[in-house]
mmCIF file of N, CA and C in Angstrom:
data_model
loop_
_atom_site.group_PDB
_atom_site.id
_atom_site.type_symbol
_atom_site.label_atom_id
_atom_site.label_comp_id
_atom_site.label_asym_id
_atom_site.label_seq_id
_atom_site.Cartn_x
_atom_site.Cartn_y
_atom_site.Cartn_z
ATOM 1 N N MET H 1 0.827 -1.198 0.000
ATOM 2 C CA MET H 1 0.000 0.000 0.000
ATOM 3 C C MET H 1 0.869 1.259 0.000
ATOM 4 N N ASP H 2 1.990 1.211 0.726
ATOM 5 C CA ASP H 2 2.859 2.386 0.755
ATOM 6 C C ASP H 2 3.415 2.703 -0.624
ATOM 7 N N VAL H 3 3.780 1.674 -1.375
ATOM 8 C CA VAL H 3 4.305 1.874 -2.733
ATOM 9 C C VAL H 3 3.219 2.463 -3.627
ATOM 10 N N LEU H 4 2.002 1.949 -3.502
ATOM 11 C CA LEU H 4 0.890 2.496 -4.302
ATOM 12 C C LEU H 4 0.646 3.961 -3.975
ATOM 13 N N ARG H 5 0.732 4.303 -2.704
ATOM 14 C CA ARG H 5 0.447 5.672 -2.276
ATOM 15 C C ARG H 5 1.597 6.642 -2.561
ATOM 16 N N THR H 6 2.780 6.122 -2.814
ATOM 17 C CA THR H 6 3.926 7.010 -3.056
ATOM 18 C C THR H 6 4.405 6.901 -4.495
ATOM 19 N N THR H 7 5.004 5.794 -4.849
ATOM 20 C CA THR H 7 5.593 5.625 -6.179
ATOM 21 C C THR H 7 4.548 5.735 -7.286
ATOM 22 N N TYR H 8 3.398 5.113 -7.088
ATOM 23 C CA TYR H 8 2.348 5.103 -8.116
ATOM 24 C C TYR H 8 1.156 5.983 -7.715
ATOM 25 N N ARG H 9 1.459 7.058 -7.022
ATOM 26 C CA ARG H 9 0.432 7.927 -6.431
ATOM 27 C C ARG H 9 -0.631 8.376 -7.431
ATOM 28 N N GLU H 10 -0.235 8.924 -8.559
ATOM 29 C CA GLU H 10 -1.197 9.455 -9.529
ATOM 30 C C GLU H 10 -2.067 8.351 -10.122
ATOM 31 N N GLY H 11 -1.463 7.254 -10.521
ATOM 32 C CA GLY H 11 -2.231 6.135 -11.061
ATOM 33 C C GLY H 11 -3.181 5.562 -10.023
ATOM 34 N N TYR H 12 -2.711 5.478 -8.798
ATOM 35 C CA TYR H 12 -3.532 4.968 -7.704
ATOM 36 C C TYR H 12 -4.720 5.885 -7.456
ATOM 37 N N ARG H 13 -4.503 7.194 -7.465
ATOM 38 C CA ARG H 13 -5.602 8.155 -7.287
ATOM 39 C C ARG H 13 -6.620 8.041 -8.422
ATOM 40 N N ARG H 14 -6.129 7.916 -9.649
ATOM 41 C CA ARG H 14 -7.046 7.767 -10.789
ATOM 42 C C ARG H 14 -7.875 6.493 -10.654
ATOM 43 N N LEU H 15 -7.223 5.416 -10.226
ATOM 44 C CA LEU H 15 -7.930 4.151 -10.036
ATOM 45 C C LEU H 15 -9.015 4.289 -8.971
ATOM 46 N N LEU H 16 -8.698 4.902 -7.857
ATOM 47 C CA LEU H 16 -9.681 5.096 -6.791
ATOM 48 C C LEU H 16 -10.846 5.949 -7.267
ATOM 49 N N THR H 17 -10.553 6.981 -8.035
ATOM 50 C CA THR H 17 -11.599 7.846 -8.572
ATOM 51 C C THR H 17 -12.493 7.069 -9.529
ATOM 52 N N GLU H 18 -11.892 6.260 -10.370
ATOM 53 C CA GLU H 18 -12.672 5.460 -11.318
ATOM 54 C C GLU H 18 -13.547 4.445 -10.586
ATOM 55 N N ILE H 19 -12.995 3.809 -9.573
ATOM 56 C CA ILE H 19 -13.775 2.855 -8.780
ATOM 57 C C ILE H 19 -14.945 3.573 -8.117
ATOM 58 N N ARG H 20 -14.682 4.743 -7.544
ATOM 59 C CA ARG H 20 -15.741 5.509 -6.885
ATOM 60 C C ARG H 20 -16.831 5.888 -7.880
ATOM 61 N N ASP H 21 -16.456 6.414 -9.040
ATOM 62 C CA ASP H 21 -17.434 6.863 -10.035
ATOM 63 C C ASP H 21 -18.260 5.705 -10.583
ATOM 64 N N LEU H 22 -17.595 4.625 -10.950
ATOM 65 C CA LEU H 22 -18.320 3.464 -11.480
ATOM 66 C C LEU H 22 -19.175 2.807 -10.397
ATOM 67 N N GLY H 23 -18.647 2.767 -9.188
ATOM 68 C CA GLY H 23 -19.416 2.215 -8.069
ATOM 69 C C GLY H 23 -20.663 3.034 -7.813
ATOM 70 N N GLU H 24 -20.524 4.345 -7.856
ATOM 71 C CA GLU H 24 -21.673 5.233 -7.644
ATOM 72 C C GLU H 24 -22.720 5.030 -8.739
ATOM 73 N N LEU H 25 -22.294 4.928 -9.974
ATOM 74 C CA LEU H 25 -23.211 4.703 -11.086
ATOM 75 C C LEU H 25 -23.936 3.372 -10.914
ATOM 76 N N TYR H 26 -23.203 2.334 -10.572
ATOM 77 C CA TYR H 26 -23.782 1.003 -10.369
ATOM 78 C C TYR H 26 -24.796 1.034 -9.225
ATOM 79 N N ILE H 27 -24.430 1.665 -8.125
ATOM 80 C CA ILE H 27 -25.306 1.737 -6.961
ATOM 81 C C ILE H 27 -26.584 2.497 -7.306
ATOM 82 N N LYS H 28 -26.453 3.653 -7.953
ATOM 83 C CA LYS H 28 -27.638 4.433 -8.318
ATOM 84 C C LYS H 28 -28.547 3.662 -9.267
ATOM 85 N N THR H 29 -27.956 2.951 -10.189
ATOM 86 C CA THR H 29 -28.753 2.158 -11.122
ATOM 87 C C THR H 29 -29.566 1.113 -10.363
ATOM 88 N N LEU H 30 -28.938 0.425 -9.409
ATOM 89 C CA LEU H 30 -29.648 -0.580 -8.615
ATOM 90 C C LEU H 30 -30.681 0.048 -7.683
ATOM 91 N N LEU H 31 -30.326 1.173 -7.082
ATOM 92 C CA LEU H 31 -31.223 1.822 -6.132
ATOM 93 C C LEU H 31 -32.556 2.197 -6.759
ATOM 94 N N PHE H 32 -32.515 2.730 -7.962
ATOM 95 C CA PHE H 32 -33.720 3.303 -8.555
ATOM 96 C C PHE H 32 -34.391 2.404 -9.592
ATOM 97 N N GLN H 33 -33.868 1.218 -9.769
ATOM 98 C CA GLN H 33 -34.429 0.267 -10.720
ATOM 99 C C GLN H 33 -35.883 -0.055 -10.349
ATOM 100 N N GLY H 34 -36.789 0.170 -11.300
ATOM 101 C CA GLY H 34 -38.189 -0.168 -11.094
ATOM 102 C C GLY H 34 -38.969 0.784 -10.210
ATOM 103 N N ALA H 35 -38.406 1.923 -9.862
ATOM 104 C CA ALA H 35 -39.078 2.868 -8.965
ATOM 105 C C ALA H 35 -39.707 4.033 -9.715
ATOM 106 N N ASP H 36 -39.829 3.910 -11.034
ATOM 107 C CA ASP H 36 -40.378 5.027 -11.785
ATOM 108 C C ASP H 36 -41.899 5.010 -11.772
ATOM 109 N N GLY H 37 -42.469 6.146 -12.046
ATOM 110 C CA GLY H 37 -43.917 6.328 -12.053
ATOM 111 C C GLY H 37 -44.217 7.808 -11.984
ATOM 112 N N TYR H 38 -45.459 8.137 -11.718
ATOM 113 C CA TYR H 38 -45.863 9.542 -11.656
ATOM 114 C C TYR H 38 -46.104 9.959 -10.221
ATOM 115 N N ILE H 39 -45.616 11.161 -9.884
ATOM 116 C CA ILE H 39 -45.840 11.749 -8.564
ATOM 117 C C ILE H 39 -46.356 13.170 -8.762
ATOM 118 N N LEU H 40 -46.924 13.725 -7.707
ATOM 119 C CA LEU H 40 -47.361 15.114 -7.761
ATOM 120 C C LEU H 40 -46.138 16.021 -7.780
ATOM 121 N N THR H 41 -46.200 17.056 -8.582
ATOM 122 C CA THR H 41 -45.102 18.024 -8.640
ATOM 123 C C THR H 41 -44.823 18.588 -7.249
ATOM 124 N N GLU H 42 -45.864 18.835 -6.492
ATOM 125 C CA GLU H 42 -45.704 19.409 -5.153
ATOM 126 C C GLU H 42 -45.022 18.441 -4.178
ATOM 127 N N ASP H 43 -45.014 17.140 -4.483
ATOM 128 C CA ASP H 43 -44.405 16.132 -3.603
ATOM 129 C C ASP H 43 -42.955 15.814 -3.952
ATOM 130 N N LYS H 44 -42.490 16.326 -5.065
ATOM 131 C CA LYS H 44 -41.163 15.962 -5.574
ATOM 132 C C LYS H 44 -40.059 16.201 -4.539
ATOM 133 N N GLN H 45 -40.004 17.381 -3.961
ATOM 134 C CA GLN H 45 -38.947 17.706 -3.004
ATOM 135 C C GLN H 45 -39.029 16.826 -1.758
ATOM 136 N N ALA H 46 -40.220 16.642 -1.231
ATOM 137 C CA ALA H 46 -40.382 15.821 -0.022
ATOM 138 C C ALA H 46 -39.963 14.376 -0.286
ATOM 139 N N MET H 47 -40.337 13.845 -1.451
ATOM 140 C CA MET H 47 -39.979 12.471 -1.777
ATOM 141 C C MET H 47 -38.457 12.309 -1.869
ATOM 142 N N PHE H 48 -37.807 13.248 -2.567
ATOM 143 C CA PHE H 48 -36.360 13.150 -2.694
ATOM 144 C C PHE H 48 -35.660 13.309 -1.344
ATOM 145 N N GLN H 49 -36.181 14.162 -0.480
ATOM 146 C CA GLN H 49 -35.583 14.311 0.848
ATOM 147 C C GLN H 49 -35.699 13.015 1.642
ATOM 148 N N GLU H 50 -36.831 12.364 1.530
ATOM 149 C CA GLU H 50 -37.037 11.095 2.225
ATOM 150 C C GLU H 50 -36.067 10.026 1.709
ATOM 151 N N ILE H 51 -35.896 9.977 0.403
ATOM 152 C CA ILE H 51 -34.965 9.009 -0.191
ATOM 153 C C ILE H 51 -33.527 9.337 0.200
ATOM 154 N N GLU H 52 -33.174 10.617 0.198
ATOM 155 C CA GLU H 52 -31.815 11.014 0.591
ATOM 156 C C GLU H 52 -31.525 10.633 2.036
ATOM 157 N N ARG H 53 -32.497 10.836 2.926
ATOM 158 C CA ARG H 53 -32.296 10.450 4.337
ATOM 159 C C ARG H 53 -32.040 8.951 4.454
ATOM 160 N N LEU H 54 -32.756 8.177 3.663
ATOM 161 C CA LEU H 54 -32.575 6.722 3.676
ATOM 162 C C LEU H 54 -31.175 6.344 3.191
ATOM 163 N N ILE H 55 -30.780 6.870 2.061
ATOM 164 C CA ILE H 55 -29.520 6.489 1.427
ATOM 165 C C ILE H 55 -28.303 7.047 2.167
ATOM 166 N N ASN H 56 -28.433 8.239 2.726
ATOM 167 C CA ASN H 56 -27.281 8.917 3.324
ATOM 168 C C ASN H 56 -27.088 8.639 4.815
ATOM 169 N N ARG H 57 -27.717 7.590 5.309
ATOM 170 C CA ARG H 57 -27.463 7.221 6.699
ATOM 171 C C ARG H 57 -25.999 6.800 6.821
ATOM 172 N N PRO H 58 -25.318 7.230 7.879
ATOM 173 C CA PRO H 58 -23.885 6.938 8.017
ATOM 174 C C PRO H 58 -23.536 5.461 7.908
ATOM 175 N N GLU H 59 -24.366 4.582 8.470
ATOM 176 C CA GLU H 59 -24.053 3.155 8.406
ATOM 177 C C GLU H 59 -24.176 2.609 6.980
ATOM 178 N N ILE H 60 -25.063 3.178 6.188
ATOM 179 C CA ILE H 60 -25.215 2.753 4.787
ATOM 180 C C ILE H 60 -24.010 3.231 3.980
ATOM 181 N N LEU H 61 -23.645 4.488 4.141
ATOM 182 C CA LEU H 61 -22.484 5.023 3.420
ATOM 183 C C LEU H 61 -21.216 4.263 3.795
ATOM 184 N N ALA H 62 -21.070 3.946 5.078
ATOM 185 C CA ALA H 62 -19.889 3.188 5.535
ATOM 186 C C ALA H 62 -19.871 1.785 4.933
ATOM 187 N N LYS H 63 -21.039 1.177 4.806
ATOM 188 C CA LYS H 63 -21.128 -0.169 4.242
ATOM 189 C C LYS H 63 -20.692 -0.159 2.774
ATOM 190 N N PHE H 64 -21.168 0.818 2.009
ATOM 191 C CA PHE H 64 -20.760 0.926 0.613
ATOM 192 C C PHE H 64 -19.258 1.219 0.504
ATOM 193 N N GLN H 65 -18.767 2.118 1.341
ATOM 194 C CA GLN H 65 -17.346 2.479 1.337
ATOM 195 C C GLN H 65 -16.473 1.256 1.617
ATOM 196 N N ARG H 66 -16.858 0.499 2.614
ATOM 197 C CA ARG H 66 -16.108 -0.703 2.988
ATOM 198 C C ARG H 66 -16.147 -1.738 1.858
ATOM 199 N N ALA H 67 -17.338 -1.940 1.296
ATOM 200 C CA ALA H 67 -17.490 -2.950 0.249
ATOM 201 C C ALA H 67 -16.732 -2.574 -1.021
ATOM 202 N N LEU H 68 -16.696 -1.296 -1.348
ATOM 203 C CA LEU H 68 -16.008 -0.868 -2.574
ATOM 204 C C LEU H 68 -14.498 -0.759 -2.404
ATOM 205 N N PHE H 69 -14.053 -0.196 -1.295
ATOM 206 C CA PHE H 69 -12.637 0.168 -1.172
ATOM 207 C C PHE H 69 -11.813 -0.705 -0.234
ATOM 208 N N GLN H 70 -12.447 -1.415 0.679
ATOM 209 C CA GLN H 70 -11.664 -2.213 1.606
ATOM 210 C C GLN H 70 -11.714 -3.706 1.285
ATOM 211 N N THR H 71 -12.916 -4.206 1.036
ATOM 212 C CA THR H 71 -13.044 -5.644 0.803
ATOM 213 C C THR H 71 -13.282 -6.000 -0.660
ATOM 214 N N ALA H 72 -13.567 -5.003 -1.499
ATOM 215 C CA ALA H 72 -13.875 -5.220 -2.923
ATOM 216 C C ALA H 72 -14.956 -6.291 -3.076
ATOM 217 N N ASP H 73 -16.005 -6.164 -2.289
ATOM 218 C CA ASP H 73 -17.084 -7.150 -2.248
ATOM 219 C C ASP H 73 -18.292 -6.620 -3.014
ATOM 220 N N LEU H 74 -18.329 -6.878 -4.321
ATOM 221 C CA LEU H 74 -19.426 -6.387 -5.152
ATOM 222 C C LEU H 74 -20.757 -7.054 -4.804
ATOM 223 N N ARG H 75 -20.704 -8.257 -4.274
ATOM 224 C CA ARG H 75 -21.945 -8.912 -3.845
ATOM 225 C C ARG H 75 -22.583 -8.114 -2.709
ATOM 226 N N LEU H 76 -21.776 -7.627 -1.777
ATOM 227 C CA LEU H 76 -22.294 -6.814 -0.677
ATOM 228 C C LEU H 76 -22.847 -5.487 -1.201
ATOM 229 N N VAL H 77 -22.177 -4.892 -2.163
ATOM 230 C CA VAL H 77 -22.676 -3.662 -2.784
ATOM 231 C C VAL H 77 -24.056 -3.922 -3.375
ATOM 232 N N GLN H 78 -24.167 -5.006 -4.135
ATOM 233 C CA GLN H 78 -25.429 -5.331 -4.791
ATOM 234 C C GLN H 78 -26.528 -5.630 -3.768
ATOM 235 N N GLU H 79 -26.233 -6.437 -2.776
ATOM 236 C CA GLU H 79 -27.230 -6.793 -1.762
ATOM 237 C C GLU H 79 -27.715 -5.556 -1.016
ATOM 238 N N THR H 80 -26.788 -4.680 -0.641
ATOM 239 C CA THR H 80 -27.147 -3.465 0.082
ATOM 240 C C THR H 80 -28.014 -2.564 -0.791
ATOM 241 N N ALA H 81 -27.612 -2.378 -2.035
ATOM 242 C CA ALA H 81 -28.369 -1.523 -2.946
ATOM 243 C C ALA H 81 -29.761 -2.086 -3.207
ATOM 244 N N LEU H 82 -29.864 -3.394 -3.369
ATOM 245 C CA LEU H 82 -31.172 -3.995 -3.637
ATOM 246 C C LEU H 82 -32.089 -3.932 -2.419
ATOM 247 N N CYS H 83 -31.530 -4.031 -1.226
ATOM 248 C CA CYS H 83 -32.329 -3.844 -0.007
ATOM 249 C C CYS H 83 -32.852 -2.415 0.068
ATOM 250 N N LEU H 84 -31.999 -1.464 -0.243
ATOM 251 C CA LEU H 84 -32.421 -0.067 -0.263
ATOM 252 C C LEU H 84 -33.438 0.173 -1.370
ATOM 253 N N ASN H 85 -33.284 -0.521 -2.484
ATOM 254 C CA ASN H 85 -34.227 -0.398 -3.597
ATOM 255 C C ASN H 85 -35.640 -0.744 -3.134
ATOM 256 N N LYS H 86 -35.775 -1.760 -2.319
ATOM 257 C CA LYS H 86 -37.098 -2.129 -1.799
ATOM 258 C C LYS H 86 -37.696 -0.991 -0.977
ATOM 259 N N GLU H 87 -36.860 -0.362 -0.175
ATOM 260 C CA GLU H 87 -37.328 0.757 0.646
ATOM 261 C C GLU H 87 -37.679 1.964 -0.229
ATOM 262 N N ILE H 88 -36.875 2.205 -1.252
ATOM 263 C CA ILE H 88 -37.149 3.312 -2.168
ATOM 264 C C ILE H 88 -38.462 3.074 -2.908
ATOM 265 N N LYS H 89 -38.707 1.841 -3.303
ATOM 266 C CA LYS H 89 -39.973 1.520 -3.975
ATOM 267 C C LYS H 89 -41.169 1.761 -3.053
ATOM 268 N N LYS H 90 -41.013 1.491 -1.764
ATOM 269 C CA LYS H 90 -42.094 1.778 -0.816
ATOM 270 C C LYS H 90 -42.351 3.277 -0.748
ATOM 271 N N ILE H 91 -41.264 4.043 -0.678
ATOM 272 C CA ILE H 91 -41.397 5.507 -0.617
ATOM 273 C C ILE H 91 -42.052 6.030 -1.887
ATOM 274 N N THR H 92 -41.494 5.669 -3.037
ATOM 275 C CA THR H 92 -42.038 6.185 -4.297
ATOM 276 C C THR H 92 -43.456 5.664 -4.525
ATOM 277 N N GLY H 93 -43.710 4.431 -4.107
ATOM 278 C CA GLY H 93 -45.057 3.874 -4.266
ATOM 279 C C GLY H 93 -46.105 4.673 -3.518
ATOM 280 N N ALA H 94 -45.776 5.109 -2.309
ATOM 281 C CA ALA H 94 -46.714 5.922 -1.529
ATOM 282 C C ALA H 94 -46.994 7.249 -2.240
ATOM 283 N N TYR H 95 -45.954 7.868 -2.770
ATOM 284 C CA TYR H 95 -46.147 9.132 -3.491
ATOM 285 C C TYR H 95 -46.882 8.909 -4.816
ATOM 286 N N GLN H 96 -46.633 7.797 -5.457
ATOM 287 C CA GLN H 96 -47.329 7.487 -6.710
ATOM 288 C C GLN H 96 -48.804 7.209 -6.459
ATOM 289 N N ASP H 97 -49.113 6.528 -5.363
ATOM 290 C CA ASP H 97 -50.515 6.289 -5.013
ATOM 291 C C ASP H 97 -51.238 7.604 -4.745
ATOM 292 N N ARG H 98 -50.555 8.493 -4.054
ATOM 293 C CA ARG H 98 -51.140 9.823 -3.782
ATOM 294 C C ARG H 98 -51.401 10.556 -5.098
ATOM 295 N N ALA H 99 -50.479 10.454 -6.030
ATOM 296 C CA ALA H 99 -50.652 11.128 -7.324
ATOM 297 C C ALA H 99 -51.830 10.539 -8.090
ATOM 298 N N LYS H 100 -52.006 9.234 -8.000
ATOM 299 C CA LYS H 100 -53.142 8.602 -8.682
ATOM 300 C C LYS H 100 -54.462 9.127 -8.137
ATOM 301 N N LYS H 101 -54.509 9.295 -6.813
ATOM 302 C CA LYS H 101 -55.750 9.747 -6.182
ATOM 303 C C LYS H 101 -55.996 11.237 -6.393
ATOM 304 N N LYS H 102 -54.958 12.030 -6.232
ATOM 305 C CA LYS H 102 -55.128 13.478 -6.210
ATOM 306 C C LYS H 102 -54.691 14.159 -7.510
ATOM 307 N N GLY H 103 -53.626 13.676 -8.113
ATOM 308 C CA GLY H 103 -53.018 14.376 -9.238
ATOM 309 C C GLY H 103 -53.698 14.191 -10.569
ATOM 310 N N ALA H 104 -54.364 13.084 -10.750
ATOM 311 C CA ALA H 104 -55.000 12.840 -12.047
ATOM 312 C C ALA H 104 -56.021 13.926 -12.349
ATOM 313 N N ALA H 105 -56.643 14.463 -11.320
ATOM 314 C CA ALA H 105 -57.675 15.481 -11.511
ATOM 315 C C ALA H 105 -57.093 16.832 -11.906
ATOM 316 N N ASN H 106 -55.896 17.161 -11.399
ATOM 317 C CA ASN H 106 -55.363 18.501 -11.676
ATOM 318 C C ASN H 106 -54.211 18.508 -12.676
ATOM 319 N N GLY H 107 -53.745 17.342 -13.103
ATOM 320 C CA GLY H 107 -52.717 17.269 -14.146
ATOM 321 C C GLY H 107 -51.341 17.741 -13.729
ATOM 322 N N LYS H 108 -51.067 17.845 -12.438
ATOM 323 C CA LYS H 108 -49.765 18.328 -11.966
ATOM 324 C C LYS H 108 -48.909 17.171 -11.470
ATOM 325 N N THR H 109 -48.578 16.293 -12.395
ATOM 326 C CA THR H 109 -47.739 15.160 -12.038
ATOM 327 C C THR H 109 -46.475 15.178 -12.881
ATOM 328 N N GLU H 110 -45.448 14.479 -12.382
ATOM 329 C CA GLU H 110 -44.176 14.330 -13.101
ATOM 330 C C GLU H 110 -43.788 12.868 -13.090
ATOM 331 N N ARG H 111 -43.135 12.454 -14.138
ATOM 332 C CA ARG H 111 -42.658 11.065 -14.228
ATOM 333 C C ARG H 111 -41.309 10.970 -13.534
ATOM 334 N N THR H 112 -41.208 10.081 -12.552
ATOM 335 C CA THR H 112 -39.963 9.946 -11.786
ATOM 336 C C THR H 112 -38.876 9.238 -12.562
ATOM 337 N N GLY H 113 -39.228 8.390 -13.518
ATOM 338 C CA GLY H 113 -38.219 7.647 -14.275
ATOM 339 C C GLY H 113 -37.182 8.564 -14.892
ATOM 340 N N GLY H 114 -37.607 9.689 -15.428
ATOM 341 C CA GLY H 114 -36.677 10.657 -16.002
ATOM 342 C C GLY H 114 -35.754 11.247 -14.958
ATOM 343 N N MET H 115 -36.274 11.413 -13.745
ATOM 344 C CA MET H 115 -35.451 11.965 -12.663
ATOM 345 C C MET H 115 -34.313 11.017 -12.331
ATOM 346 N N TRP H 116 -34.619 9.715 -12.273
ATOM 347 C CA TRP H 116 -33.579 8.735 -11.955
ATOM 348 C C TRP H 116 -32.549 8.703 -13.069
ATOM 349 N N GLN H 117 -33.027 8.754 -14.312
ATOM 350 C CA GLN H 117 -32.119 8.724 -15.450
ATOM 351 C C GLN H 117 -31.177 9.915 -15.411
ATOM 352 N N LYS H 118 -31.686 11.081 -15.021
ATOM 353 C CA LYS H 118 -30.828 12.264 -14.915
ATOM 354 C C LYS H 118 -29.779 12.073 -13.829
ATOM 355 N N ALA H 119 -30.181 11.480 -12.713
ATOM 356 C CA ALA H 119 -29.226 11.241 -11.617
ATOM 357 C C ALA H 119 -28.133 10.291 -12.058
ATOM 358 N N VAL H 120 -28.518 9.248 -12.775
ATOM 359 C CA VAL H 120 -27.537 8.269 -13.258
ATOM 360 C C VAL H 120 -26.654 8.905 -14.333
ATOM 361 N N ALA H 121 -27.249 9.685 -15.246
ATOM 362 C CA ALA H 121 -26.470 10.338 -16.290
ATOM 363 C C ALA H 121 -25.496 11.338 -15.686
ATOM 364 N N ALA H 122 -25.917 12.062 -14.673
ATOM 365 C CA ALA H 122 -25.042 13.033 -14.020
ATOM 366 C C ALA H 122 -23.851 12.327 -13.378
ATOM 367 N N ALA H 123 -24.100 11.181 -12.769
ATOM 368 C CA ALA H 123 -23.002 10.413 -12.162
ATOM 369 C C ALA H 123 -22.053 9.914 -13.239
ATOM 370 N N LYS H 124 -22.611 9.505 -14.355
ATOM 371 C CA LYS H 124 -21.796 8.970 -15.440
ATOM 372 C C LYS H 124 -20.901 10.050 -16.055
ATOM 373 N N ASN H 125 -21.456 11.266 -16.151
ATOM 374 C CA ASN H 125 -20.718 12.375 -16.772
ATOM 375 C C ASN H 125 -19.851 13.142 -15.799
ATOM 376 N N GLY H 126 -19.907 12.783 -14.531
ATOM 377 C CA GLY H 126 -19.097 13.456 -13.521
ATOM 378 C C GLY H 126 -19.751 14.714 -13.135
#
């Protein structure tokens, strides 16, 4: 590790950055898979805040960090992301149900699938 951090410092930093970026893209893809649908425009911010609180819990971030950078355990990354995906689907499902009941009448809904795609595209493009 000392040689990687000193002699091959730049290459090592690039590798870590690439692992982080690709890992983030992979995680986001798994997190939001199948969670698209329509929500009320007025609920968009609240829904995203709820999802952010779920994903950004310190123990979740530490688990991803450990799996990506310490143990290189992609199975753990996948399992963790898919567990969170179930929770995200519950959150988005509640907002989508609300939109079905309330939003169809006033036409103020947005498709969440595009939002996830933008998040994934943003991660991909840096």
